[in-house]
Amino acid sequence: MAFLELSALQKYFGANHVVRSFDLDVAKGEFVTLLGPSGCGKTTVLRMVAGFETPSSGQIRIDGRDVTALRTSQRDIGMVFQAYALFPNMTVAENVAFGLRVAGRPRAEIDAGVREMLTLIRLPDLGGRYPFQLSGGQQQRVALARALAARPKVLLLDEPLSALDAKIRVSLRTEIRAIQRQLGITTIFVTHDQEEALSMSDRIVVMSGGVAEQVGPPFEIYNRPATRFVAGFVGTLNQIAAEVIDAGAGRLAVGGAEIALGRAIPPGQGTVSLALRPEAVGLGGRPGDIRLAGEVSEVSFHGSVVRVRVEVAGGSIAVDTFNNAASRPPAAGERVEIAFAPSDVLILGD
């Protein structure tokens, strides 16, 4: 049985249908990310789990208990907000202790819990400081400690890293994941950042228009997108226009050049888009690869990766290659040949 169950959740704001028949089962200790663009309904789902919004219909169960109609304080959840939401007039230790005091825990238990949490977030000596005396990353760690101090059954994280700079964001997401694993707490994380979702999650729920487009592990979401939206939203995706010559044999034409995928494609389509990840395309190739001639239009340096953009008959293709100090990348205007394996091609019907 799932530890957190969301069944047929719907949410209307007036005539606006924000969440549509949303179902999700989360196992105990699992880290699940709701990923999608602004307005897709991911934060509304989180707020319904938290009790800040009441579902128009549907059910929410935590550890077998129906909490759909319960107040937030009765659900045994911890919440970390994007804007930290620390009490400015309380010290770090007082902020962490807040939930324990509200719960009426004994003083000795509160003190022990605060010490444990400050050690867990690696701020054991900063309990006497106030929030304004901390960096943004430290404030977010304190917010996490406050949410975890009362040992909730479910932890909810609403874009907690979006206000931080890139380097701190990468460091803190690693810490959050490590703490979550150490405590074994069931976690729902909301973000629009694909890198965060792919690097942190056990499973990802990709949302669009209030529905779950696809649910699965990061590897599956990235490599086997189930819909055109998922394919385009998660990661960088090249698309080449192709005309169907023989659907059963997988024969296509790209800018007059015939290629063969070696597998059937869905019938009844005159044109399709061939979708490829940049890392699946190379300059030159191996026996059996599909090859297309083109011209380099742009070369951009991304540290460990060099992205070469090549114009081919069917469109513009980004090619990601590892940076090699001993090998010069091609220059803009240079004629090259790109190559990719037929098995790496995704077919997106028009």
Coordinates of C-alpha atoms in Angstrom, one line a residue:
M1 CA 0.0 0.0 0.0
A2 CA 1.2 3.5 -0.8
F3 CA 2.1 5.7 2.1
L4 CA 0.8 8.9 0.4
E5 CA -2.2 8.4 -1.9
L6 CA -3.7 11.1 -4.1
S7 CA -6.9 9.9 -5.8
A8 CA -8.8 11.7 -8.6
L9 CA -7.8 15.2 -7.2
Q10 CA -9.5 18.1 -8.9
K11 CA -9.3 21.8 -8.2
Y12 CA -11.3 24.6 -9.7
F13 CA -10.8 28.3 -9.0
G14 CA -14.0 29.7 -10.3
A15 CA -14.3 28.5 -13.9
N16 CA -10.6 27.8 -14.1
H17 CA -9.9 24.0 -13.9
V18 CA -6.4 24.0 -12.4
V19 CA -5.9 20.3 -11.5
R20 CA -7.6 17.6 -13.5
S21 CA -8.2 14.0 -12.1
F22 CA -4.7 13.8 -10.6
D23 CA -3.6 10.4 -9.2
L24 CA -0.4 9.6 -7.5
D25 CA 0.8 6.9 -5.1
V26 CA 4.0 7.6 -3.1
A27 CA 5.9 4.9 -1.2
K28 CA 7.2 5.4 2.3
G29 CA 10.6 7.1 2.1
E30 CA 10.3 8.0 -1.6
F31 CA 11.4 11.3 -3.0
V32 CA 8.9 12.4 -5.7
T33 CA 9.2 15.7 -7.7
L34 CA 6.4 17.5 -9.4
L35 CA 8.0 19.2 -12.4
G36 CA 6.4 21.5 -14.9
P37 CA 6.1 25.1 -16.1
S38 CA 4.4 27.9 -14.2
G39 CA 0.7 27.5 -14.1
C40 CA 0.7 23.7 -14.7
G41 CA -0.9 22.9 -11.3
K42 CA 2.1 21.5 -9.4
T43 CA 2.0 24.0 -6.5
T44 CA -1.8 23.6 -6.2
V45 CA -1.3 19.8 -5.8
L46 CA 1.3 20.5 -3.1
R47 CA -1.0 23.0 -1.3
M48 CA -3.9 20.5 -1.4
V49 CA -1.6 17.9 0.3
A50 CA -0.6 20.5 2.8
G51 CA -4.2 21.5 3.6
F52 CA -3.8 25.1 2.4
E53 CA -6.2 24.4 -0.5
T54 CA -9.3 22.2 -0.3
P55 CA -9.8 19.8 -3.3
S56 CA -12.9 20.4 -5.4
S57 CA -13.1 16.6 -5.5
G58 CA -10.9 13.6 -4.8
Q59 CA -9.1 12.2 -1.8
I60 CA -5.8 12.5 0.1
R61 CA -4.6 9.7 2.3
I62 CA -1.4 9.7 4.5
D63 CA -0.4 6.4 6.1
G64 CA -3.8 4.9 5.4
R65 CA -5.7 7.9 7.0
D66 CA -8.0 10.1 5.0
V67 CA -6.8 13.7 5.6
T68 CA -8.8 15.4 2.8
A69 CA -11.0 17.4 5.2
L70 CA -8.4 17.9 8.0
R71 CA -6.7 21.1 8.9
T72 CA -3.0 21.5 8.1
S73 CA -2.0 21.1 11.8
Q74 CA -3.8 17.7 11.9
R75 CA -2.0 16.1 8.9
D76 CA 1.5 15.5 10.4
I77 CA 3.4 17.2 7.6
G78 CA 6.5 19.5 7.4
M79 CA 6.6 22.3 4.9
V80 CA 9.5 24.2 3.4
F81 CA 8.6 27.4 1.5
Q82 CA 10.4 29.2 -1.3
A83 CA 10.8 32.3 0.8
Y84 CA 12.1 30.5 3.9
A85 CA 9.3 32.0 6.1
L86 CA 11.5 32.1 9.2
F87 CA 10.3 34.2 12.2
P88 CA 12.6 37.3 12.1
N89 CA 12.2 38.0 15.8
M90 CA 13.3 34.5 16.8
T91 CA 16.8 33.0 16.9
V92 CA 17.7 30.0 14.8
A93 CA 17.2 27.7 17.7
E94 CA 13.8 29.2 18.5
N95 CA 12.7 28.9 14.9
V96 CA 13.7 25.2 14.9
A97 CA 12.0 24.6 18.3
F98 CA 8.8 26.3 17.2
G99 CA 6.9 23.3 16.0
L100 CA 8.0 21.2 19.0
R101 CA 6.8 23.9 21.4
V102 CA 3.4 24.1 19.6
A103 CA 3.1 20.4 20.0
G104 CA 3.6 20.7 23.7
R105 CA 6.8 18.6 23.9
P106 CA 8.8 18.7 27.2
R107 CA 11.6 21.2 27.4
A108 CA 14.4 18.5 27.5
E109 CA 13.0 16.9 24.3
I110 CA 12.8 20.3 22.6
D111 CA 16.4 21.1 23.5
A112 CA 17.6 17.7 22.3
G113 CA 15.6 18.0 19.1
V114 CA 17.0 21.5 18.3
R115 CA 20.6 20.2 18.9
E116 CA 20.0 17.2 16.7
M117 CA 18.5 19.3 13.8
L118 CA 21.2 22.0 13.9
T119 CA 23.8 19.2 13.7
L120 CA 21.9 17.6 10.9
I121 CA 22.0 20.8 8.8
R122 CA 25.6 21.5 9.8
L123 CA 24.9 24.7 11.7
P124 CA 25.5 23.5 15.3
D125 CA 27.1 26.7 16.5
L126 CA 24.6 29.2 15.0
G127 CA 21.6 28.6 17.2
G128 CA 21.8 32.0 18.8
R129 CA 21.8 34.0 15.6
Y130 CA 18.8 35.6 14.0
P131 CA 17.7 35.0 10.4
F132 CA 19.0 38.3 9.1
Q133 CA 22.5 37.3 10.2
L134 CA 22.5 34.2 8.0
S135 CA 23.1 33.7 4.3
G136 CA 20.3 32.6 2.0
G137 CA 21.5 29.0 2.0
Q138 CA 21.8 28.9 5.8
Q139 CA 18.3 30.3 6.1
Q140 CA 16.9 27.6 3.9
R141 CA 18.7 24.9 5.9
V142 CA 17.1 26.4 9.1
A143 CA 13.7 26.3 7.4
L144 CA 14.3 22.6 6.6
A145 CA 15.4 21.9 10.2
R146 CA 12.2 23.5 11.5
A147 CA 10.1 21.4 9.1
L148 CA 11.8 18.2 10.2
A149 CA 12.1 18.8 13.9
A150 CA 8.7 17.4 14.8
R151 CA 9.4 14.3 12.7
P152 CA 6.5 14.7 10.2
K153 CA 5.3 11.8 8.2
V154 CA 5.5 13.7 4.9
L155 CA 7.9 16.6 3.9
L156 CA 6.7 19.1 1.3
L157 CA 9.2 21.4 -0.4
D158 CA 7.8 24.2 -2.6
E159 CA 10.6 25.4 -4.9
P160 CA 12.9 25.9 -1.9
L161 CA 16.1 26.5 -4.0
S162 CA 14.8 29.0 -6.5
A163 CA 15.9 32.1 -4.6
L164 CA 19.5 30.9 -4.3
D165 CA 22.5 31.4 -6.6
A166 CA 23.5 28.5 -8.8
K167 CA 26.5 27.2 -6.8
I168 CA 24.7 27.2 -3.5
R169 CA 21.6 25.7 -5.2
V170 CA 23.7 22.7 -6.4
S171 CA 25.3 22.2 -2.9
L172 CA 22.0 22.5 -1.0
R173 CA 20.1 20.1 -3.2
T174 CA 22.7 17.5 -2.5
E175 CA 22.4 18.2 1.3
I176 CA 18.6 18.0 1.1
R177 CA 18.7 14.7 -0.6
A178 CA 21.2 13.3 1.8
I179 CA 19.1 14.4 4.8
Q180 CA 16.0 13.0 3.2
R181 CA 17.6 9.6 2.7
Q182 CA 19.1 9.6 6.2
L183 CA 15.7 10.2 7.8
G184 CA 13.8 8.1 5.3
I185 CA 11.0 10.7 5.1
T186 CA 8.4 10.6 2.4
T187 CA 9.0 13.8 0.3
I188 CA 7.2 15.8 -2.3
F189 CA 9.3 18.4 -4.1
V190 CA 8.0 21.0 -6.4
T191 CA 10.2 22.7 -9.0
H192 CA 10.3 24.0 -12.6
D193 CA 14.1 23.3 -12.8
Q194 CA 14.7 20.1 -14.8
E195 CA 18.2 19.6 -13.5
E196 CA 17.0 19.6 -9.9
A197 CA 14.3 17.1 -10.7
L198 CA 16.6 14.8 -12.6
S199 CA 19.3 14.8 -10.0
M200 CA 17.3 14.5 -6.8
S201 CA 14.3 12.4 -7.5
D202 CA 13.3 8.7 -7.2
R203 CA 10.4 9.5 -9.5
I204 CA 9.3 12.6 -11.4
V205 CA 5.8 13.7 -12.2
V206 CA 5.8 15.9 -15.3
M207 CA 2.8 18.1 -15.3
S208 CA 1.1 20.3 -17.9
G209 CA -2.3 21.9 -17.9
G210 CA -3.3 20.3 -14.6
V211 CA -2.6 16.7 -15.6
A212 CA 0.3 14.3 -15.1
E213 CA 1.8 13.8 -18.6
Q214 CA 4.2 11.1 -17.4
V215 CA 5.3 9.6 -14.1
G216 CA 8.6 7.6 -13.8
P217 CA 12.2 7.5 -12.7
P218 CA 14.5 10.3 -14.1
F219 CA 16.2 7.9 -16.5
E220 CA 12.8 6.9 -18.1
I221 CA 11.5 10.5 -18.2
Y222 CA 14.6 11.7 -20.0
N223 CA 15.3 8.8 -22.3
R224 CA 11.7 7.6 -23.0
P225 CA 9.3 10.5 -22.9
A226 CA 5.7 9.4 -23.3
T227 CA 4.4 12.6 -24.9
R228 CA 5.5 15.4 -27.1
F229 CA 5.3 17.8 -24.2
V230 CA 7.6 15.7 -21.9
A231 CA 10.0 15.2 -24.8
G232 CA 10.3 19.0 -25.3
F233 CA 10.1 20.1 -21.7
V234 CA 12.7 17.8 -20.1
G235 CA 16.2 18.5 -21.4
T236 CA 17.3 19.9 -24.7
L237 CA 15.7 18.2 -27.8
N238 CA 16.6 18.5 -31.4
Q239 CA 13.8 18.1 -33.9
I240 CA 14.2 17.3 -37.6
A241 CA 11.3 17.4 -40.1
A242 CA 11.0 14.2 -42.1
E243 CA 8.6 12.9 -44.8
V244 CA 7.3 9.4 -44.5
I245 CA 8.1 7.1 -47.4
D246 CA 7.3 3.7 -46.0
A247 CA 5.9 3.6 -42.5
G248 CA 6.1 -0.1 -42.1
A249 CA 9.8 -0.2 -43.1
G250 CA 10.7 3.0 -41.2
R251 CA 11.9 4.7 -44.4
L252 CA 11.9 8.5 -44.3
A253 CA 13.2 11.4 -46.3
V254 CA 15.1 14.3 -44.7
G255 CA 15.6 17.2 -47.1
G256 CA 15.6 14.8 -50.0
A257 CA 18.0 12.3 -48.4
E258 CA 16.5 9.0 -47.6
I259 CA 17.2 7.4 -44.2
A260 CA 16.1 4.1 -42.6
L261 CA 15.2 3.7 -38.9
G262 CA 15.0 -0.1 -39.1
R263 CA 11.7 -0.2 -37.3
A264 CA 8.1 0.6 -38.2
I265 CA 6.6 4.0 -37.3
P266 CA 2.9 4.8 -36.6
P267 CA 1.0 4.7 -39.9
G268 CA -1.2 7.4 -41.3
Q269 CA 1.2 10.3 -41.0
G270 CA 2.7 12.2 -44.0
T271 CA 5.3 14.0 -41.9
V272 CA 6.9 13.4 -38.6
S273 CA 9.5 15.0 -36.4
L274 CA 12.6 13.0 -35.5
A275 CA 13.7 14.0 -32.0
L276 CA 17.2 13.6 -30.7
R277 CA 19.1 14.6 -27.6
P278 CA 22.3 16.6 -28.3
E279 CA 24.5 14.0 -26.6
A280 CA 23.1 11.3 -29.0
V281 CA 24.4 13.1 -32.0
G282 CA 28.1 13.0 -33.0
L283 CA 30.4 14.5 -35.7
G284 CA 31.2 11.5 -37.7
G285 CA 29.9 8.1 -36.6
R286 CA 30.0 4.4 -36.5
P287 CA 28.8 1.7 -39.0
G288 CA 25.0 1.6 -39.0
D289 CA 24.6 5.2 -38.0
I290 CA 22.4 7.6 -39.9
R291 CA 24.5 10.4 -41.4
L292 CA 23.4 13.9 -42.6
A293 CA 25.6 16.6 -44.1
G294 CA 25.4 20.1 -42.8
E295 CA 27.1 23.4 -42.0
V296 CA 28.2 24.6 -38.6
S297 CA 26.3 27.8 -37.6
E298 CA 27.5 28.2 -34.0
V299 CA 30.0 26.8 -31.5
S300 CA 29.4 27.5 -27.8
F301 CA 31.6 26.5 -24.8
H302 CA 30.0 25.2 -21.7
G303 CA 33.0 24.1 -19.7
S304 CA 33.1 20.3 -19.9
V305 CA 30.8 20.3 -22.9
V306 CA 31.2 22.1 -26.3
R307 CA 27.9 22.5 -28.1
V308 CA 28.1 22.7 -31.9
R309 CA 25.0 23.8 -33.8
V310 CA 24.7 22.3 -37.3
E311 CA 22.2 23.4 -40.0
V312 CA 21.0 20.4 -42.0
A313 CA 18.2 20.1 -44.5
G314 CA 15.6 19.1 -42.0
G315 CA 16.4 21.7 -39.3
S316 CA 19.0 23.0 -36.8
I317 CA 20.8 20.3 -34.7
A318 CA 22.7 20.8 -31.5
V319 CA 25.6 18.4 -31.0
D320 CA 27.1 18.1 -27.6
T321 CA 30.7 16.8 -27.4
F322 CA 33.1 16.6 -24.4
N323 CA 35.6 19.4 -24.2
N324 CA 39.1 18.1 -25.2
A325 CA 41.9 20.6 -24.9
A326 CA 43.9 18.7 -27.5
S327 CA 41.2 18.7 -30.2
R328 CA 39.8 21.9 -31.8
P329 CA 36.1 22.0 -32.4
P330 CA 34.9 22.9 -35.9
A331 CA 34.4 26.5 -36.7
A332 CA 31.3 28.4 -37.9
G333 CA 30.8 27.9 -41.6
E334 CA 32.6 24.6 -41.8
R335 CA 31.0 21.7 -43.6
V336 CA 30.6 18.6 -41.3
E337 CA 28.7 15.4 -41.2
I338 CA 26.5 14.5 -38.2
A339 CA 25.7 11.0 -37.3
F340 CA 23.3 9.2 -34.8
A341 CA 22.1 5.7 -34.1
P342 CA 18.6 4.8 -35.4
S343 CA 17.7 3.5 -31.9
D344 CA 18.3 7.0 -30.4
V345 CA 15.6 8.6 -32.6
L346 CA 12.2 9.4 -31.0
I347 CA 9.3 9.8 -33.4
L348 CA 7.0 12.7 -32.7
G349 CA 3.9 12.6 -34.9
D350 CA 2.5 15.9 -36.2

